[in-house]
XYZ file of C-alpha atoms in Angstrom:
628
model
C -6.582 -2.701 25.870
C -3.691 -0.378 26.488
C -0.304 0.908 25.496
C 2.820 -0.002 27.450
C 6.416 1.230 27.436
C 9.430 1.229 29.700
C 13.151 0.949 30.256
C 15.628 -1.159 32.193
C 18.995 0.454 32.924
C 21.642 -1.871 34.356
C 23.968 0.803 35.767
C 21.668 3.724 36.348
C 18.092 4.935 36.505
C 15.551 5.534 33.732
C 14.747 9.112 32.787
C 11.236 10.003 33.967
C 10.787 12.688 31.321
C 11.745 10.237 28.590
C 9.206 7.748 29.924
C 6.553 10.482 29.910
C 7.429 11.182 26.283
C 7.092 7.487 25.398
C 3.743 7.400 27.173
C 2.399 10.470 25.373
C 3.300 8.821 22.062
C 0.855 6.026 22.968
C -2.061 8.211 24.088
C -4.364 6.849 21.363
C -3.906 3.322 22.756
C -5.130 4.405 26.177
C -6.863 7.777 26.504
C -8.650 6.921 29.779
C -5.694 6.958 32.188
C -1.897 7.069 32.338
C 0.957 6.694 34.755
C 4.721 6.338 35.103
C 6.312 4.093 37.727
C 10.000 4.251 38.716
C 11.771 1.669 40.854
C 15.553 1.688 40.776
C 16.782 0.382 37.453
C 13.339 0.052 35.886
C 10.757 2.534 34.659
C 7.266 1.570 33.454
C 4.816 3.745 31.509
C 1.200 2.829 30.869
C -1.769 4.189 28.901
C -5.153 2.694 29.741
C -8.213 2.005 27.617
C -10.663 0.952 30.328
C -12.582 -2.209 29.385
C -12.765 -4.340 32.549
C -12.904 -2.974 36.119
C -13.293 0.679 35.185
C -12.748 1.982 38.727
C -9.832 0.059 40.264
C -7.861 -1.245 37.301
C -5.186 1.464 37.158
C -1.711 0.154 36.343
C 0.884 -0.888 37.355
C -0.890 -3.662 39.232
C 1.028 -5.078 42.206
C 1.141 -8.235 44.287
C 0.436 -8.119 48.032
C 3.812 -6.699 49.129
C 4.347 -4.669 45.930
C 7.521 -6.579 45.078
C 6.036 -7.534 41.679
C 4.499 -4.990 39.306
C 2.950 -5.444 35.864
C 1.757 -3.252 33.022
C -0.441 -5.041 30.536
C -1.997 -4.665 27.098
C -4.790 -7.023 26.081
C -7.327 -9.355 27.646
C -6.982 -12.581 29.650
C -10.086 -14.606 28.823
C -9.580 -17.272 31.496
C -8.797 -14.829 34.295
C -11.850 -15.750 36.372
C -10.823 -19.400 36.547
C -7.223 -18.440 37.314
C -8.328 -15.973 39.977
C -10.502 -18.558 41.715
C -7.591 -20.993 41.877
C -5.163 -18.340 43.102
C -7.528 -17.215 45.865
C -7.798 -20.824 47.038
C -3.979 -20.849 47.200
C -4.066 -17.868 49.552
C -3.520 -14.904 47.239
C -5.361 -11.677 48.013
C -6.835 -9.595 45.179
C -7.516 -5.872 45.468
C -9.083 -5.248 42.018
C -11.547 -6.887 39.644
C -9.284 -6.511 36.615
C -7.951 -9.453 34.616
C -4.456 -7.955 34.844
C -4.064 -8.779 38.534
C -3.963 -12.534 37.939
C -0.591 -12.034 36.230
C 1.336 -10.926 39.336
C -0.125 -13.641 41.553
C 0.292 -16.359 38.927
C 3.939 -15.287 38.570
C 4.409 -15.551 42.355
C 2.937 -19.043 42.285
C 4.675 -20.481 39.199
C 7.654 -18.320 38.298
C 8.446 -17.759 34.616
C 6.346 -20.735 33.508
C 3.168 -18.880 34.555
C 2.671 -17.323 31.122
C 1.838 -20.718 29.632
C -1.449 -20.679 31.573
C -2.698 -17.404 30.111
C -5.414 -17.621 27.450
C -6.031 -14.442 25.526
C -4.366 -11.689 23.569
C -1.646 -9.849 25.418
C 1.697 -8.142 25.705
C 3.017 -7.244 29.139
C 6.026 -6.144 31.159
C 6.483 -7.567 34.652
C 9.040 -6.200 37.112
C 10.308 -8.444 39.927
C 12.121 -6.058 42.278
C 13.441 -8.822 44.558
C 15.163 -10.617 41.682
C 15.763 -7.361 39.778
C 14.510 -8.788 36.520
C 12.125 -7.490 33.889
C 9.937 -10.010 32.047
C 8.415 -9.169 28.649
C 6.004 -11.512 26.854
C 3.703 -11.621 23.837
C 0.653 -13.857 23.326
C 0.871 -17.225 21.595
C -0.639 -16.109 18.260
C 0.850 -12.605 18.131
C -2.385 -10.611 18.337
C -0.818 -7.858 20.451
C 2.543 -6.277 19.538
C 5.630 -5.635 21.665
C 8.886 -4.152 20.414
C 12.214 -3.631 22.148
C 15.702 -2.227 21.683
C 18.883 -3.131 23.548
C 21.788 -0.700 23.553
C 24.682 -1.267 25.915
C 23.246 -1.453 29.429
C 19.782 -0.116 28.523
C 16.779 -2.017 27.224
C 13.663 -0.139 26.142
C 10.309 -1.611 25.089
C 6.980 -0.303 23.789
C 3.703 -1.304 22.149
C 4.592 0.758 19.077
C 7.830 1.616 17.344
C 7.397 5.437 17.439
C 7.560 5.317 21.234
C 10.986 3.689 21.061
C 12.159 6.451 18.732
C 11.462 8.889 21.607
C 14.355 7.371 23.589
C 18.094 8.062 23.393
C 18.804 4.466 22.431
C 20.637 4.116 19.119
C 18.163 2.644 16.610
C 21.028 1.424 14.420
C 19.955 3.030 11.135
C 17.932 1.425 8.367
C 17.981 -2.357 8.024
C 18.163 -2.853 4.249
C 17.487 -6.603 4.409
C 14.310 -5.969 6.389
C 13.254 -3.263 3.935
C 13.894 -5.618 1.006
C 11.378 -7.979 2.604
C 9.007 -5.056 2.971
C 9.117 -4.523 -0.787
C 8.592 -8.258 -1.289
C 5.605 -8.681 1.046
C 4.367 -5.207 2.008
C 5.367 -5.716 5.644
C 8.534 -6.294 7.666
C 8.397 -9.727 9.318
C 9.336 -10.185 12.961
C 11.749 -10.157 14.656
C 13.048 -7.438 12.324
C 11.939 -3.822 11.989
C 13.004 -1.041 9.630
C 15.790 -0.227 12.116
C 18.768 -2.493 12.765
C 18.699 -2.136 16.558
C 14.944 -2.377 17.165
C 13.219 -5.759 17.185
C 9.755 -7.242 17.548
C 9.089 -9.896 20.136
C 7.679 -12.837 18.189
C 4.434 -14.678 19.002
C 4.817 -16.963 21.999
C 8.132 -15.412 23.049
C 9.365 -14.184 26.413
C 12.310 -11.871 27.074
C 13.994 -11.685 30.477
C 16.148 -8.630 31.181
C 18.488 -8.493 34.188
C 22.052 -7.634 35.116
C 22.979 -10.681 33.012
C 21.662 -8.982 29.881
C 18.761 -9.831 27.575
C 17.626 -13.424 27.083
C 14.819 -14.360 24.655
C 13.152 -17.758 24.444
C 9.948 -19.296 23.126
C 7.496 -20.316 25.834
C 4.807 -21.758 23.544
C 4.637 -23.942 20.460
C 1.328 -24.740 18.801
C 0.181 -28.261 19.657
C -1.374 -29.779 16.533
C -2.696 -33.325 16.252
C -4.191 -34.831 13.091
C -8.016 -34.794 13.158
C -9.523 -37.878 11.530
C -13.212 -37.099 12.081
C -15.710 -37.180 9.239
C -17.164 -33.934 7.939
C -20.267 -33.854 10.178
C -18.405 -34.740 13.361
C -15.590 -32.300 12.549
C -18.150 -29.556 11.897
C -19.861 -30.228 15.216
C -16.607 -29.943 17.176
C -15.700 -26.746 15.328
C -19.118 -25.266 16.090
C -18.707 -25.935 19.808
C -15.163 -24.542 19.907
C -16.027 -21.327 18.105
C -19.175 -20.760 20.144
C -17.025 -20.998 23.276
C -14.389 -18.698 21.776
C -16.972 -16.015 21.002
C -18.562 -16.354 24.433
C -15.172 -15.911 26.134
C -14.733 -12.645 24.247
C -17.930 -11.112 25.576
C -16.452 -10.173 28.967
C -16.547 -6.379 29.086
C -17.739 -3.529 31.273
C -18.268 -1.295 28.229
C -20.314 -1.395 25.002
C -19.480 -4.075 22.421
C -20.119 -4.565 18.687
C -18.770 -6.355 15.603
C -17.201 -5.618 12.242
C -19.365 -6.983 9.417
C -17.985 -7.265 5.903
C -20.660 -9.512 4.423
C -18.189 -12.375 4.085
C -18.540 -15.754 5.774
C -16.158 -15.144 8.672
C -17.544 -11.920 10.110
C -21.090 -13.145 9.381
C -20.482 -16.232 11.544
C -19.221 -14.066 14.404
C -22.281 -11.805 14.117
C -24.593 -14.816 13.970
C -23.096 -16.277 17.146
C -23.262 -12.913 18.893
C -26.941 -12.687 18.008
C -27.516 -16.033 19.700
C -25.400 -15.292 22.781
C -26.404 -11.708 23.568
C -29.754 -10.740 25.062
C -29.708 -7.442 23.186
C -29.451 -6.236 19.585
C -25.954 -6.646 18.161
C -24.295 -3.470 16.886
C -22.604 -4.076 13.510
C -20.404 -1.821 11.380
C -19.218 -1.990 7.784
C -17.375 0.158 5.243
C -17.897 0.234 1.489
C -16.543 1.930 -1.616
C -18.351 3.932 -4.264
C -16.795 1.588 -6.859
C -19.167 -1.411 -7.129
C -16.363 -3.878 -7.875
C -14.861 -3.310 -4.429
C -18.058 -2.727 -2.466
C -19.288 -5.337 0.045
C -21.735 -3.143 1.911
C -24.820 -4.660 0.228
C -23.804 -8.167 1.312
C -23.181 -6.912 4.845
C -26.631 -5.308 4.867
C -28.234 -8.678 4.031
C -26.486 -10.308 6.980
C -27.472 -7.427 9.256
C -31.106 -7.752 8.173
C -30.970 -11.540 8.576
C -29.876 -11.209 12.215
C -31.770 -7.951 12.836
C -28.675 -6.110 14.021
C -28.300 -2.404 14.763
C -26.321 -1.781 11.579
C -24.192 1.199 10.541
C -22.573 1.665 7.111
C -19.839 4.049 5.985
C -18.833 4.714 2.378
C -15.385 5.973 1.398
C -14.056 7.432 -1.836
C -10.657 8.104 -3.327
C -10.836 11.570 -1.796
C -11.406 10.037 1.659
C -8.382 7.808 1.225
C -6.202 10.631 -0.081
C -7.053 12.631 3.020
C -6.469 9.706 5.380
C -3.174 8.469 3.917
C -0.986 11.110 5.631
C -2.958 10.759 8.860
C -2.367 6.997 9.006
C 1.136 6.726 7.545
C 2.381 9.638 9.632
C 1.851 7.437 12.679
C 3.634 4.347 11.338
C 6.999 3.604 12.853
C 7.942 1.591 9.781
C 6.473 1.217 6.291
C 3.444 -1.080 6.047
C 1.716 -1.473 2.701
C -1.388 -3.566 3.274
C -3.850 -1.415 1.309
C -6.760 -2.399 3.511
C -5.162 -0.556 6.436
C -6.896 2.633 5.259
C -10.493 1.310 5.074
C -9.882 -0.669 8.277
C -8.804 2.589 9.896
C -11.973 4.310 8.662
C -14.324 1.592 9.919
C -12.443 1.444 13.238
C -12.714 5.213 13.622
C -16.455 5.197 13.038
C -16.982 2.041 15.111
C -14.971 3.537 17.973
C -17.414 6.427 18.182
C -20.165 3.938 19.067
C -18.495 1.114 21.034
C -15.145 0.467 22.752
C -14.877 -3.244 21.837
C -15.515 -4.940 18.472
C -15.262 -8.586 17.430
C -13.934 -9.492 13.992
C -13.634 -12.554 11.751
C -9.882 -12.223 11.162
C -7.842 -15.418 10.963
C -10.431 -17.694 9.381
C -8.974 -17.355 5.879
C -5.590 -18.670 7.026
C -7.170 -21.537 8.954
C -9.820 -22.695 6.476
C -8.302 -21.991 3.018
C -10.073 -18.737 2.228
C -7.476 -16.947 0.126
C -7.017 -17.145 -3.642
C -3.421 -18.254 -3.104
C -4.693 -21.440 -1.460
C -6.880 -22.200 -4.436
C -3.879 -21.492 -6.657
C -1.737 -23.866 -4.614
C -4.484 -26.518 -4.631
C -4.760 -26.396 -8.441
C -1.024 -26.009 -8.981
C -0.413 -29.671 -8.209
C -2.364 -30.551 -11.373
C -0.571 -27.928 -13.440
C 2.821 -29.235 -12.329
C 2.005 -32.705 -13.676
C 2.180 -31.297 -17.215
C 5.503 -31.852 -18.996
C 7.894 -28.973 -18.345
C 8.348 -28.494 -22.092
C 4.632 -27.740 -22.503
C 4.608 -25.376 -19.531
C 7.791 -23.503 -20.427
C 7.531 -23.428 -24.216
C 3.795 -23.059 -24.799
C 1.729 -22.067 -21.738
C 4.055 -19.589 -20.021
C 4.914 -17.570 -23.174
C 1.232 -17.421 -24.140
C 0.134 -16.285 -20.680
C 2.880 -13.658 -20.484
C 1.344 -11.959 -23.537
C -2.048 -11.515 -21.885
C -3.095 -8.039 -20.715
C -2.734 -7.769 -16.919
C -4.723 -5.009 -15.288
C -7.353 -4.702 -12.565
C -9.263 -2.164 -14.651
C -11.170 -4.845 -16.591
C -12.360 -8.413 -16.204
C -10.048 -9.558 -19.023
C -7.084 -7.798 -17.470
C -7.815 -9.297 -14.042
C -7.952 -12.798 -15.536
C -4.633 -12.146 -17.264
C -3.068 -10.959 -14.017
C -4.250 -14.062 -12.148
C -3.122 -16.380 -14.958
C 0.374 -14.885 -14.921
C 0.545 -15.291 -11.159
C -0.599 -18.899 -11.450
C 2.084 -19.940 -13.937
C 4.754 -18.184 -11.840
C 3.600 -20.412 -9.001
C 4.337 -23.567 -11.007
C 7.802 -24.082 -9.483
C 8.480 -27.291 -7.561
C 9.816 -26.012 -4.233
C 7.004 -25.174 -1.805
C 8.720 -22.170 -0.187
C 9.580 -20.688 -3.609
C 6.000 -21.318 -4.729
C 4.688 -19.723 -1.539
C 6.756 -16.647 -2.353
C 5.238 -16.433 -5.831
C 1.718 -16.494 -4.377
C 2.622 -13.737 -1.899
C 5.112 -11.490 -3.673
C 4.077 -7.930 -4.492
C 6.418 -6.966 -7.373
C 6.701 -9.145 -10.447
C 10.133 -9.702 -11.977
C 10.090 -6.404 -13.889
C 9.018 -4.309 -10.932
C 11.448 -6.062 -8.579
C 14.336 -4.676 -10.641
C 13.490 -1.209 -9.355
C 14.413 -2.270 -5.797
C 18.172 -2.175 -5.228
C 18.356 -5.138 -2.769
C 17.480 -8.542 -4.242
C 13.811 -8.746 -3.297
C 13.258 -12.270 -4.638
C 16.174 -13.843 -2.799
C 15.321 -12.068 0.475
C 11.672 -13.107 0.257
C 12.350 -16.720 -0.684
C 14.983 -17.065 2.040
C 12.588 -15.818 4.723
C 9.785 -18.169 3.682
C 12.223 -21.074 3.385
C 13.226 -20.485 7.017
C 9.595 -20.663 8.067
C 8.883 -23.820 6.068
C 11.990 -25.493 7.489
C 10.703 -24.826 11.030
C 7.448 -26.708 10.453
C 9.101 -30.014 11.270
C 9.458 -28.931 14.892
C 5.707 -28.620 15.553
C 3.471 -29.651 12.629
C 2.703 -33.419 12.423
C 4.209 -35.250 9.459
C 0.795 -36.184 8.068
C -0.244 -32.515 8.048
C 2.776 -31.344 6.061
C 1.310 -31.675 2.580
C 2.154 -28.531 0.615
C -1.124 -26.690 1.139
C -1.323 -27.503 4.857
C 2.298 -26.384 5.232
C 1.546 -23.108 3.467
C -1.369 -22.398 5.789
C 0.678 -23.279 8.868
C 3.412 -20.869 7.782
C 0.823 -18.169 7.204
C -0.539 -18.652 10.739
C 2.951 -18.321 12.233
C 4.369 -15.743 9.825
C 1.917 -13.795 7.662
C -0.969 -13.510 10.119
C 0.849 -11.720 12.982
C 3.028 -9.626 10.695
C 0.343 -8.494 8.261
C -3.297 -9.042 9.228
C -2.982 -8.682 12.997
C -0.524 -5.827 12.654
C -3.009 -4.024 10.433
C -5.973 -4.559 12.754
C -4.061 -3.540 15.876
C -2.703 -0.418 14.159
C -6.026 0.701 12.684
C -8.088 -0.033 15.789
C -5.734 1.317 18.427
C -5.194 4.552 16.507
C -8.908 4.986 17.231
C -8.882 3.700 20.837
C -10.904 0.632 19.841
C -10.260 -2.882 21.131
C -10.715 -5.662 18.549
C -11.134 -9.284 19.600
C -10.601 -12.223 17.235
C -12.427 -15.440 18.250
C -11.117 -17.450 15.291
C -7.649 -17.039 16.804
C -8.512 -18.687 20.082
C -5.622 -21.130 20.510
C -7.971 -24.123 20.670
C -9.613 -23.138 17.368
C -6.246 -22.538 15.686
C -4.789 -25.877 16.741
C -7.961 -27.758 15.797
C -8.169 -26.129 12.352
C -4.522 -26.870 11.575
C -5.156 -30.519 12.435
C -7.971 -30.899 9.901
C -7.184 -32.524 6.532
C -7.218 -30.291 3.468
C -10.245 -32.044 1.957
C -12.284 -30.731 4.915
C -11.342 -27.210 3.861
C -11.078 -27.185 0.075
C -12.056 -28.976 -3.100
C -11.683 -27.868 -6.706
C -14.968 -25.962 -6.357
C -15.347 -25.049 -2.674
C -13.348 -23.277 0.016
C -13.957 -23.295 3.787
C -16.043 -26.490 3.533
C -16.070 -27.405 7.206
C -16.698 -23.812 8.267
C -19.691 -23.453 5.964
C -21.018 -26.832 7.016
C -20.716 -25.987 10.714
C -22.635 -22.713 10.461
C -24.951 -23.036 7.473
C -27.981 -22.590 9.733
C -27.003 -19.052 10.815
C -25.839 -17.735 7.441
C -27.988 -16.350 4.618
C -27.810 -18.493 1.492
C -26.317 -15.575 -0.469
C -23.363 -15.419 1.937
C -22.716 -19.157 1.702
C -22.671 -19.009 -2.096
C -20.779 -15.764 -2.780
C -17.071 -15.675 -3.535
C -14.585 -14.002 -1.230
C -14.113 -10.374 -2.214
C -11.469 -9.039 0.149
C -10.998 -5.590 1.614
C -8.473 -4.048 -0.789
C -8.817 -0.517 -2.094
C -8.930 0.147 -5.845
C -5.631 1.984 -5.386
C -4.227 0.815 -8.726
C -7.043 2.624 -10.502
C -6.745 5.667 -8.275
C -3.058 6.027 -9.202
C -4.203 6.499 -12.788
C -6.598 9.296 -11.866
C -7.324 10.769 -8.424
C -3.922 9.972 -6.864
C -1.778 10.545 -9.956
C -0.469 13.961 -8.902
C 0.136 12.772 -5.361
C 2.181 9.808 -6.572
C 4.322 11.842 -8.951
C 5.005 14.542 -6.356
C 5.772 12.084 -3.573
C 7.940 9.581 -5.447
C 9.658 11.278 -8.390
C 11.968 13.444 -6.217
C 12.651 10.867 -3.509
C 16.331 10.305 -2.717
C 17.049 6.782 -1.512
C 19.533 3.973 -2.017
C 16.718 1.428 -1.837
C 15.038 2.268 -5.163
C 15.930 3.173 -8.716
C 13.469 6.069 -8.993
C 13.776 6.330 -12.775
C 12.879 2.654 -13.044
C 9.958 3.189 -10.654
C 8.596 6.024 -12.798
C 8.890 3.866 -15.925
C 6.892 1.162 -14.159
C 4.370 3.792 -13.146
C 3.942 4.909 -16.775
C 3.386 1.309 -17.897
C 0.736 0.963 -15.189
C -1.056 4.203 -16.143
C -1.130 3.123 -19.795
C -2.613 -0.292 -18.824
C 0.406 -2.056 -20.269
C 0.893 -3.941 -17.014
C -0.647 -4.161 -13.542
C 1.609 -2.718 -10.812
C -0.908 -1.180 -8.399
C 0.244 -3.011 -5.273
C 3.932 -2.446 -5.969
C 3.366 1.258 -6.611
C 1.421 1.522 -3.356
C 4.356 -0.149 -1.572
C 6.722 2.469 -3.032
C 4.308 5.303 -2.245
C 3.976 4.319 1.428
C 7.745 3.909 1.750
C 8.330 7.363 0.253
C 5.899 9.059 2.649
C 7.386 7.211 5.619
C 11.003 7.968 4.666
C 10.317 11.677 4.191
C 8.679 11.785 7.611
C 11.635 10.042 9.276
C 13.997 12.583 7.742
C 11.757 15.521 8.591
C 11.694 14.404 12.229
C 15.488 13.902 12.252
C 15.152 10.184 12.968
C 17.323 9.501 9.895
């Protein structure tokens, strides 16, 4: 795992000092080694976190005559098979690193070579003979890659702050992108907070040459309907995931696993226990507040598999201290609350191992989230006459208390969300399940949050016809497919990459092996969910390696109790940070009114207030650093 950056200048040469500055901005992604390579119009910078081939894997990696160079971030899980084939074709390897297969595979197959790579990756390849730079991102979007094009210069980097070290014009704030941030808590690709900086999307390749910048998709998920019965489908899933975990064991350094106590991470730990000939190292984080604490469940799984288990507990004070440390590094606002505890567990895990496996992605594939249960039940709710829904149910539900500070308030909050999701259009309904601000809070954001959010999800739903089979486009299957393509890389994977790489820790995600993803999306919904059960096929496939308590417990999630903290421990911080903020994006007086309603338990706005809080800290930092 590494950090990469570079520039292509059509009518000149890259600035070596600027490349060094970009590289130093990515030190946390690769503290083991670094280097800058200059060749005419291109400059490449690399930071290395040594995982495979510790002695000879320094980058750039070249082909035999050094006409092709590559810098790489990630892991190629099928590199041994590819290497064997390439050697038989006459290619000569000088290292044991997985990265070297890229240059030789490119020589053999040209631009189509990337389709053969299995893994998580982002890379930049320079072909000096053709004078073209090739950028690519993995099929699922596990590893990030951003770029900016300004006149005759293109710059790229693993993280946005590195691009802000260049002289390229970032274009100022993109208000449409920021409106979507306030809708979802993240800025979806290809956009960023800046008008002239973009994210390469999953499965995309960019080719930069004297002809300019050309971006195209090199991979589309291949999904076929699976018609197997439950037992047969479970057996196939078991085999696929076992293989996916085994592929992710290749490492020349110590390896462990995140363990939350939920089904997904527990399955990964169970498989590791079977595959490794040594005790598995597991790591979990908990809260002092019992309602948000999963550490006891994780401990049961650790005891069940006899792992070498480590627990960390965080408090509001821990979070308050970590917020500036984490947000100060963000190139754009990102409001997934679980970024902070993920950062903490990654920091502690990184002090013990350099590679950790996680259970991320299973919720999107096997109907784990509450929004999927809401969507599943919504079809029954929508059969009620509209007069009953609009004149009786919705007014009654709107009067319920909505707060996460009590069981009654939490039920009221969920009920209000459910009736908002009773609209007929699937993309509009999807937005209601995902949106952060309710209608009242959305009025505090100057751009139209609802229209921006609905438009973006409608675009994603409209694209499903190009790759998802017709008989897998029922509303719930469509929602999950959109989440795999849209929400997963922009939110979950963004969070994990950010939190882990800040701590020089590589995280591998076996559930997002392409074969597992495509198989899961081909399963019918009744294999995943009923009115009472979620993740049916997953539980059925692995019930022999999971404690009964894990199989029976409800999903808890990894959110912080930030809504409660804003009423107490973080109250002064919020007021100081937000009340004096000057911005055209928010009506600050309206925000403070919403805050007062939240503090008085008149309404639940914890997630929206966190979104505002993160934005305020980020914006002040951008201004302090003269970026804006």
